[in-house]
Tab-separated table of C-alpha atoms in Angstrom:
chain	number	residue	atom	x	y	z
A	2	MET	CA	-0.014	0.000	0.013
A	3	THR	CA	1.407	3.391	-1.069
A	4	ARG	CA	1.916	5.847	1.780
A	5	VAL	CA	-0.052	9.021	1.434
A	6	SER	CA	2.262	12.012	1.156
A	7	ILE	CA	1.908	15.698	1.960
A	8	SER	CA	1.895	16.259	-1.819
A	9	ASP	CA	-1.298	14.180	-2.060
A	10	VAL	CA	-2.992	16.317	0.591
A	11	ALA	CA	-1.862	19.562	-1.096
A	12	SER	CA	-3.224	18.368	-4.491
A	13	ASP	CA	-6.564	17.391	-2.945
A	14	VAL	CA	-7.012	20.745	-1.172
A	15	GLY	CA	-5.516	22.800	-3.948
A	16	VAL	CA	-2.764	24.468	-1.954
A	17	SER	CA	0.998	24.186	-1.678
A	18	GLU	CA	2.794	21.593	0.381
A	19	THR	CA	4.153	24.422	2.502
A	20	THR	CA	0.654	25.619	3.312
A	21	VAL	CA	-0.301	22.079	4.318
A	22	SER	CA	2.778	21.831	6.569
A	23	HIS	CA	1.953	25.179	8.235
A	24	ALA	CA	-1.678	24.286	8.654
A	25	LEU	CA	-0.883	21.029	10.435
A	26	SER	CA	2.019	22.330	12.554
A	27	GLY	CA	0.761	25.790	13.482
A	28	ARG	CA	4.192	27.313	12.894
A	29	ARG	CA	2.873	29.955	10.534
A	30	HIS	CA	-0.505	31.736	10.202
A	31	VAL	CA	-2.920	29.936	7.862
A	32	ALA	CA	-6.513	30.955	7.358
A	33	GLU	CA	-8.914	28.938	9.612
A	34	ALA	CA	-10.981	27.704	6.631
A	35	THR	CA	-7.779	26.342	4.962
A	36	ILE	CA	-6.743	24.604	8.175
A	37	VAL	CA	-10.149	22.940	8.397
A	38	ARG	CA	-9.896	21.801	4.737
A	39	VAL	CA	-6.349	20.461	5.245
A	40	ARG	CA	-7.271	18.515	8.392
A	41	GLU	CA	-10.347	17.068	6.683
A	42	ALA	CA	-8.341	15.974	3.678
A	43	SER	CA	-5.593	14.543	5.860
A	44	GLU	CA	-8.077	12.467	7.804
A	45	ARG	CA	-9.972	11.326	4.693
A	46	LEU	CA	-6.771	10.334	2.818
A	47	GLY	CA	-5.098	8.803	5.847
A	48	TYR	CA	-2.099	11.116	5.817
A	49	ARG	CA	0.186	10.825	8.769
A	50	PRO	CA	3.263	13.121	8.944
A	51	SER	CA	6.577	11.351	9.390
A	52	GLN	CA	7.749	12.302	12.880
A	53	VAL	CA	11.313	11.371	12.142
A	54	ALA	CA	11.419	13.416	8.927
A	55	ARG	CA	9.803	16.333	10.649
A	56	SER	CA	12.270	16.298	13.529
A	57	LEU	CA	15.254	16.116	11.133
A	58	ARG	CA	13.859	18.984	9.062
A	59	THR	CA	13.007	21.244	11.975
A	60	ARG	CA	15.621	20.149	14.496
A	61	ARG	CA	12.814	19.691	17.040
A	62	THR	CA	11.535	16.527	18.704
A	63	TYR	CA	7.845	17.595	19.002
A	64	THR	CA	7.979	16.143	22.544
A	65	THR	CA	7.261	17.880	25.801
A	66	ALA	CA	7.301	16.879	29.402
A	67	LEU	CA	5.119	17.500	32.434
A	68	ILE	CA	6.849	16.991	35.808
A	69	VAL	CA	4.498	16.781	38.818
A	70	PRO	CA	4.956	15.868	42.469
A	71	ASP	CA	2.337	13.162	42.763
A	72	LEU	CA	-0.076	11.746	40.092
A	73	CYS	CA	-2.107	10.049	42.855
A	74	ASN	CA	-3.321	13.508	43.777
A	75	PRO	CA	-6.344	14.120	41.393
A	76	PHE	CA	-5.207	17.731	40.964
A	77	TYR	CA	-2.483	16.652	38.564
A	78	PRO	CA	-4.308	14.316	36.106
A	79	SER	CA	-6.804	17.183	35.491
A	80	LEU	CA	-3.940	19.611	34.906
A	81	ALA	CA	-2.337	17.105	32.487
A	82	ARG	CA	-5.599	16.778	30.597
A	83	GLY	CA	-5.798	20.494	30.121
A	84	LEU	CA	-2.155	20.597	28.933
A	85	GLN	CA	-2.712	17.837	26.403
A	86	ASP	CA	-5.927	19.476	25.155
A	87	VAL	CA	-3.580	22.147	23.767
A	88	LEU	CA	-0.397	20.293	22.899
A	89	PHE	CA	-1.918	17.231	21.176
A	90	GLU	CA	-3.841	19.392	18.707
A	91	ARG	CA	-0.524	21.122	17.818
A	92	GLY	CA	1.256	17.810	17.173
A	93	TYR	CA	3.219	17.477	20.384
A	94	GLN	CA	3.464	14.336	22.508
A	95	THR	CA	3.792	14.771	26.310
A	96	LEU	CA	5.838	12.668	28.697
A	97	ILE	CA	4.247	12.568	32.156
A	98	CYS	CA	6.817	12.428	34.921
A	99	ASP	CA	5.627	11.537	38.418
A	100	ALA	CA	8.170	12.498	41.071
A	101	ASP	CA	6.241	10.499	43.720
A	102	SER	CA	6.906	13.299	46.238
A	103	ARG	CA	10.625	12.485	46.150
A	104	PRO	CA	13.091	15.290	45.577
A	105	ASP	CA	15.729	12.836	44.194
A	106	ARG	CA	13.316	11.453	41.669
A	107	GLU	CA	12.258	14.991	40.598
A	108	GLU	CA	15.983	15.803	40.119
A	109	LYS	CA	16.366	12.798	37.886
A	110	PHE	CA	13.513	13.887	35.713
A	111	PHE	CA	15.030	17.345	35.443
A	112	ASP	CA	18.123	15.755	33.981
A	113	GLU	CA	16.259	13.353	31.727
A	114	VAL	CA	14.154	16.059	29.962
A	115	ILE	CA	17.381	17.880	29.060
A	116	GLU	CA	19.044	14.620	27.814
A	117	ARG	CA	15.988	13.698	25.746
A	118	GLN	CA	16.066	17.144	24.138
A	119	VAL	CA	12.381	17.761	24.630
A	120	ASP	CA	11.159	20.994	23.130
A	121	GLY	CA	9.372	22.206	26.240
A	122	VAL	CA	8.660	21.293	29.871
A	123	VAL	CA	5.940	22.233	32.299
A	124	ILE	CA	6.991	21.889	35.944
A	125	ALA	CA	4.954	21.874	39.172
A	126	PRO	CA	7.939	21.906	41.479
A	127	LEU	CA	7.787	19.682	44.560
A	128	LEU	CA	9.574	22.113	46.807
A	129	GLY	CA	8.527	25.226	44.964
A	130	THR	CA	11.820	25.959	43.217
A	131	VAL	CA	13.346	25.003	39.865
A	132	PRO	CA	17.074	24.324	39.309
A	133	SER	CA	19.060	26.663	37.054
A	134	ARG	CA	20.043	23.779	34.723
A	135	ILE	CA	16.374	23.650	33.569
A	136	LEU	CA	15.906	27.428	33.349
A	137	THR	CA	19.030	27.866	31.337
A	138	ALA	CA	18.955	24.788	29.105
A	139	PRO	CA	19.416	25.918	25.463
A	140	GLU	CA	16.322	25.876	23.303
A	141	LEU	CA	14.123	24.520	26.125
A	142	ALA	CA	10.839	26.326	26.654
A	143	VAL	CA	9.862	26.267	30.346
A	144	VAL	CA	6.594	26.980	32.063
A	145	VAL	CA	6.552	26.779	35.912
A	146	ILE	CA	3.290	26.248	37.799
A	147	ASN	CA	2.825	27.794	41.244
A	148	SER	CA	6.470	28.207	42.026
A	149	SER	CA	7.469	29.744	45.270
A	150	GLN	CA	10.657	30.907	43.550
A	151	ARG	CA	10.532	34.637	42.822
A	152	GLY	CA	12.888	37.338	41.667
A	153	PRO	CA	14.891	38.197	38.592
A	154	LYS	CA	16.404	34.703	38.143
A	155	LEU	CA	13.076	33.005	37.508
A	156	ALA	CA	11.468	35.987	35.930
A	157	ILE	CA	14.072	36.257	33.216
A	158	GLN	CA	14.019	32.589	32.209
A	159	ALA	CA	10.496	31.079	32.475
A	160	ASP	CA	6.886	31.815	31.873
A	161	THR	CA	4.634	31.047	34.838
A	162	VAL	CA	1.106	30.021	35.617
A	163	SER	CA	-0.029	30.653	39.240
A	164	THR	CA	-3.003	30.901	41.511
A	165	ASN	CA	-3.216	33.286	44.420
A	166	ASP	CA	-3.100	30.698	47.175
A	167	GLU	CA	-2.988	33.244	49.971
A	168	ALA	CA	-6.105	34.962	48.749
A	169	GLY	CA	-7.804	31.609	48.169
A	170	MET	CA	-7.225	30.415	51.696
A	171	MET	CA	-8.424	33.781	52.996
A	172	LEU	CA	-11.731	33.138	51.193
A	173	ALA	CA	-12.002	29.828	53.050
A	174	ALA	CA	-11.164	31.267	56.457
A	175	GLN	CA	-13.545	34.218	55.955
A	176	HIS	CA	-16.346	31.801	55.089
A	177	LEU	CA	-15.897	30.036	58.458
A	178	ILE	CA	-15.658	33.370	60.299
A	179	ARG	CA	-19.001	34.452	58.698
A	180	LYS	CA	-20.445	31.125	59.849
A	181	GLY	CA	-19.686	32.226	63.445
A	182	HIS	CA	-16.571	30.085	64.065
A	183	ARG	CA	-14.079	31.675	66.439
A	184	ARG	CA	-11.773	28.722	67.063
A	185	ILE	CA	-10.507	27.461	63.756
A	186	GLY	CA	-7.870	24.729	63.405
A	187	TYR	CA	-5.529	24.233	60.444
A	188	ILE	CA	-3.931	21.185	58.890
A	189	THR	CA	-1.023	21.813	56.585
A	190	ALA	CA	1.785	20.051	54.826
A	191	PRO	CA	5.409	21.066	55.717
A	192	MET	CA	5.873	24.774	54.847
A	193	HIS	CA	8.686	24.088	52.350
A	194	VAL	CA	6.462	21.832	50.194
A	195	GLY	CA	4.597	23.347	47.200
A	196	PRO	CA	1.968	26.007	48.127
A	197	ALA	CA	1.772	25.172	51.854
A	198	GLN	CA	3.342	28.346	53.065
A	199	ARG	CA	1.181	30.680	50.927
A	200	ARG	CA	-1.957	28.943	51.965
A	201	PHE	CA	-1.029	29.151	55.634
A	202	ASP	CA	-0.231	32.787	55.288
A	203	GLY	CA	-3.767	33.390	53.940
A	204	PHE	CA	-5.241	31.612	56.928
A	205	ARG	CA	-3.246	33.723	59.395
A	206	ARG	CA	-4.013	36.935	57.504
A	207	ALA	CA	-7.767	36.306	57.646
A	208	LEU	CA	-7.596	35.629	61.333
A	209	ARG	CA	-5.650	38.893	61.923
A	210	GLN	CA	-8.120	40.899	59.911
A	211	ALA	CA	-10.971	39.479	61.954
A	212	GLY	CA	-9.106	40.297	65.216
A	213	TYR	CA	-8.458	36.668	66.142
A	214	GLN	CA	-5.224	34.985	67.305
A	215	TYR	CA	-4.404	31.558	65.989
A	216	ASP	CA	-3.518	28.836	68.459
A	217	ASP	CA	-0.477	26.656	67.800
A	218	GLY	CA	-2.231	23.913	69.706
A	219	ILE	CA	-4.782	23.401	66.937
A	220	ILE	CA	-2.296	23.637	64.109
A	221	ALA	CA	-1.009	20.312	62.652
A	222	ALA	CA	1.744	19.749	60.056
A	223	THR	CA	1.370	16.580	58.013
A	224	THR	CA	1.436	15.573	54.318
A	225	PHE	CA	-0.683	16.444	51.324
A	226	THR	CA	-2.486	13.111	51.573
A	227	ARG	CA	-5.609	11.535	52.954
A	228	GLU	CA	-3.656	9.684	55.607
A	229	GLY	CA	-2.017	12.956	56.561
A	230	GLY	CA	-5.422	14.530	57.083
A	231	PHE	CA	-6.493	11.685	59.385
A	232	ARG	CA	-3.311	12.049	61.470
A	233	GLY	CA	-3.513	15.794	61.519
A	234	LEU	CA	-7.078	16.050	62.812
A	235	GLU	CA	-6.304	13.239	65.291
A	236	GLN	CA	-3.510	15.503	66.702
A	237	ILE	CA	-5.700	18.611	66.752
A	238	MET	CA	-8.597	16.897	68.543
A	239	ARG	CA	-6.324	16.070	71.457
A	240	ALA	CA	-6.089	19.762	72.355
A	241	PRO	CA	-7.718	20.761	75.604
A	242	ASN	CA	-10.027	23.121	73.787
A	243	PRO	CA	-10.637	21.563	70.278
A	244	PRO	CA	-11.709	23.807	67.397
A	245	THR	CA	-15.227	24.036	66.000
A	246	ALA	CA	-13.862	24.193	62.428
A	247	VAL	CA	-10.766	23.100	60.553
A	248	LEU	CA	-9.183	24.406	57.420
A	249	CYS	CA	-7.127	21.984	55.327
A	250	ALA	CA	-4.271	22.778	52.954
A	251	ASN	CA	-5.834	20.589	50.242
A	252	ASP	CA	-8.871	18.319	49.647
A	253	LEU	CA	-7.035	15.085	50.272
A	254	ILE	CA	-6.148	16.292	53.761
A	255	ALA	CA	-9.772	17.400	54.304
A	256	ILE	CA	-11.122	14.005	53.233
A	257	GLY	CA	-8.714	12.294	55.593
A	258	ALA	CA	-9.913	14.565	58.400
A	259	MET	CA	-13.453	13.543	57.589
A	260	ASP	CA	-12.432	9.880	57.880
A	261	LEU	CA	-11.158	10.612	61.382
A	262	ALA	CA	-14.373	12.479	62.244
A	263	ALA	CA	-16.446	9.494	61.128
A	264	ALA	CA	-14.340	7.125	63.129
A	265	ARG	CA	-14.829	9.333	66.250
A	266	ASN	CA	-18.507	9.984	65.680
A	267	ILE	CA	-17.759	13.697	65.175
A	268	ARG	CA	-20.681	15.051	63.231
A	269	ILE	CA	-19.840	17.319	60.210
A	270	PRO	CA	-20.790	20.154	60.169
A	271	ASP	CA	-22.696	20.070	63.495
A	272	ASP	CA	-19.694	19.325	65.682
A	273	LEU	CA	-16.945	20.291	63.337
A	274	ALA	CA	-16.925	22.233	60.002
A	275	VAL	CA	-14.308	21.164	57.490
A	276	VAL	CA	-12.994	23.099	54.510
A	277	GLY	CA	-10.561	21.844	51.835
A	278	TYR	CA	-8.666	23.382	48.951
A	279	ASP	CA	-8.404	22.497	45.179
A	280	ASP	CA	-11.899	21.147	44.500
A	281	ILE	CA	-10.762	17.744	43.148
A	282	GLU	CA	-13.547	15.596	41.866
A	283	PRO	CA	-13.946	13.498	45.110
A	284	ALA	CA	-14.748	16.731	46.981
A	285	SER	CA	-18.233	16.679	45.601
A	286	LEU	CA	-18.651	12.916	46.017
A	287	VAL	CA	-17.813	12.423	49.736
A	288	SER	CA	-20.561	12.672	52.345
A	289	PRO	CA	-21.107	15.383	53.500
A	290	ARG	CA	-20.023	17.126	50.309
A	291	LEU	CA	-16.861	19.153	50.979
A	292	THR	CA	-16.733	22.865	51.045
A	293	THR	CA	-13.514	23.903	49.289
A	294	VAL	CA	-11.670	26.466	47.266
A	295	GLN	CA	-11.856	25.684	43.606
A	296	ILE	CA	-8.736	25.876	41.405
A	297	PRO	CA	-9.675	25.255	37.835
A	298	THR	CA	-6.855	22.834	37.205
A	299	ARG	CA	-7.724	22.072	33.595
A	300	ASP	CA	-7.555	25.742	32.850
A	301	ILE	CA	-4.062	25.865	34.480
A	302	GLY	CA	-3.038	23.066	32.085
A	303	LYS	CA	-4.470	24.866	29.094
A	304	ALA	CA	-2.820	28.107	30.049
A	305	SER	CA	0.497	26.255	30.484
A	306	GLY	CA	0.066	24.631	27.052
A	307	ASP	CA	-0.642	28.009	25.371
A	308	LEU	CA	2.455	29.628	26.963
A	309	LEU	CA	4.651	26.657	25.977
A	310	VAL	CA	3.495	26.581	22.366
A	311	GLY	CA	4.186	30.285	22.068
A	312	ARG	CA	7.775	29.701	23.100
A	313	MET	CA	8.336	26.479	21.204
A	314	THR	CA	7.152	27.811	17.955
A	315	GLY	CA	8.860	31.149	18.235
A	316	ALA	CA	5.510	32.990	18.172
A	317	TYR	CA	6.553	34.712	21.398
A	318	ARG	CA	10.193	35.623	22.189
A	319	GLY	CA	9.659	38.571	24.526
A	320	ARG	CA	9.697	39.057	28.308
A	321	PRO	CA	8.397	36.273	30.535
A	322	ARG	CA	4.664	36.056	30.835
A	323	GLU	CA	2.626	35.218	33.930
A	324	VAL	CA	-0.946	33.945	33.847
A	325	GLN	CA	-2.865	33.999	37.088
A	326	ILE	CA	-5.865	31.778	37.523
A	327	GLU	CA	-8.614	32.926	39.876
A	328	ASN	CA	-9.828	30.812	42.782
A	329	THR	CA	-13.470	30.476	43.827
A	330	LEU	CA	-14.990	29.372	47.132
A	331	ILE	CA	-17.408	26.429	46.631
A	332	ALA	CA	-19.703	26.166	49.688
A	333	ARG	CA	-21.147	22.730	50.227
A	334	ASP	CA	-22.487	20.617	53.091
A	335	SER	CA	-19.345	20.237	55.274
A	336	THR	CA	-19.772	23.788	56.639
């Protein structure tokens, strides 16, 4: 069977081979109507571009990487889906790298994406920072998600997508304050991990604005996991004066706290209000349904993909760009 060539598609549509190439790759502007006709003809004729030939011609691999701390956290598969919504349509394949919450494994992935000569990488850094060897790698487009790293070094070398975690956690705390809670506990991950510090800062700021003092006795440091939430609330409830509400640094922690409440016959929200953060899918499926701060993770993935494509194709070569995604409080049954 003869392989369908780009020339066959060009003849069918009545345009040049160059136009077909640009329509399929997105490297140059092509009228939308022409793009539609080229894609329809490619599909009907069974045309598949040669990846090897394209890479040799363009000196690009058409491969990207996404490095995340933990794929078991539903936050990241949703983000990956949004990223692929953009990249797949532009002809890029994406390697998904799960660091499994291990800094050494994340470091290995950093080295591998450089060795594999991927065209671009999206990083949600485990400890909030990105090594200089990634940011300064030649020809590597980089988008950093929710980095705690700030200042000229990062600003010069990478586009960023972020959410205002401090403001988001303030929304959650203010919701509990409006509900009449005066003694509010907090379960966090270690402050050096991901967005933990920013979210805790939002909690403290909301209490200060309301004229409240937070009590170290009802603050627990754990991990961004369901098990961590169970252990964290277990610790807090041993306090001589337990809280009437607890804020959690993410939804997995909150769901774990709800597990502990169920095991101790603590009624939610009658005895204890619980608020999470992220709005992962299980948040609306647990009972009672979890009040949380929604981060549109798929939108984060799409925004990251748009920034990456702009750099990889050369459509954007200017100063680093930052996209900020807004958070929303989703009030449900747990408060």
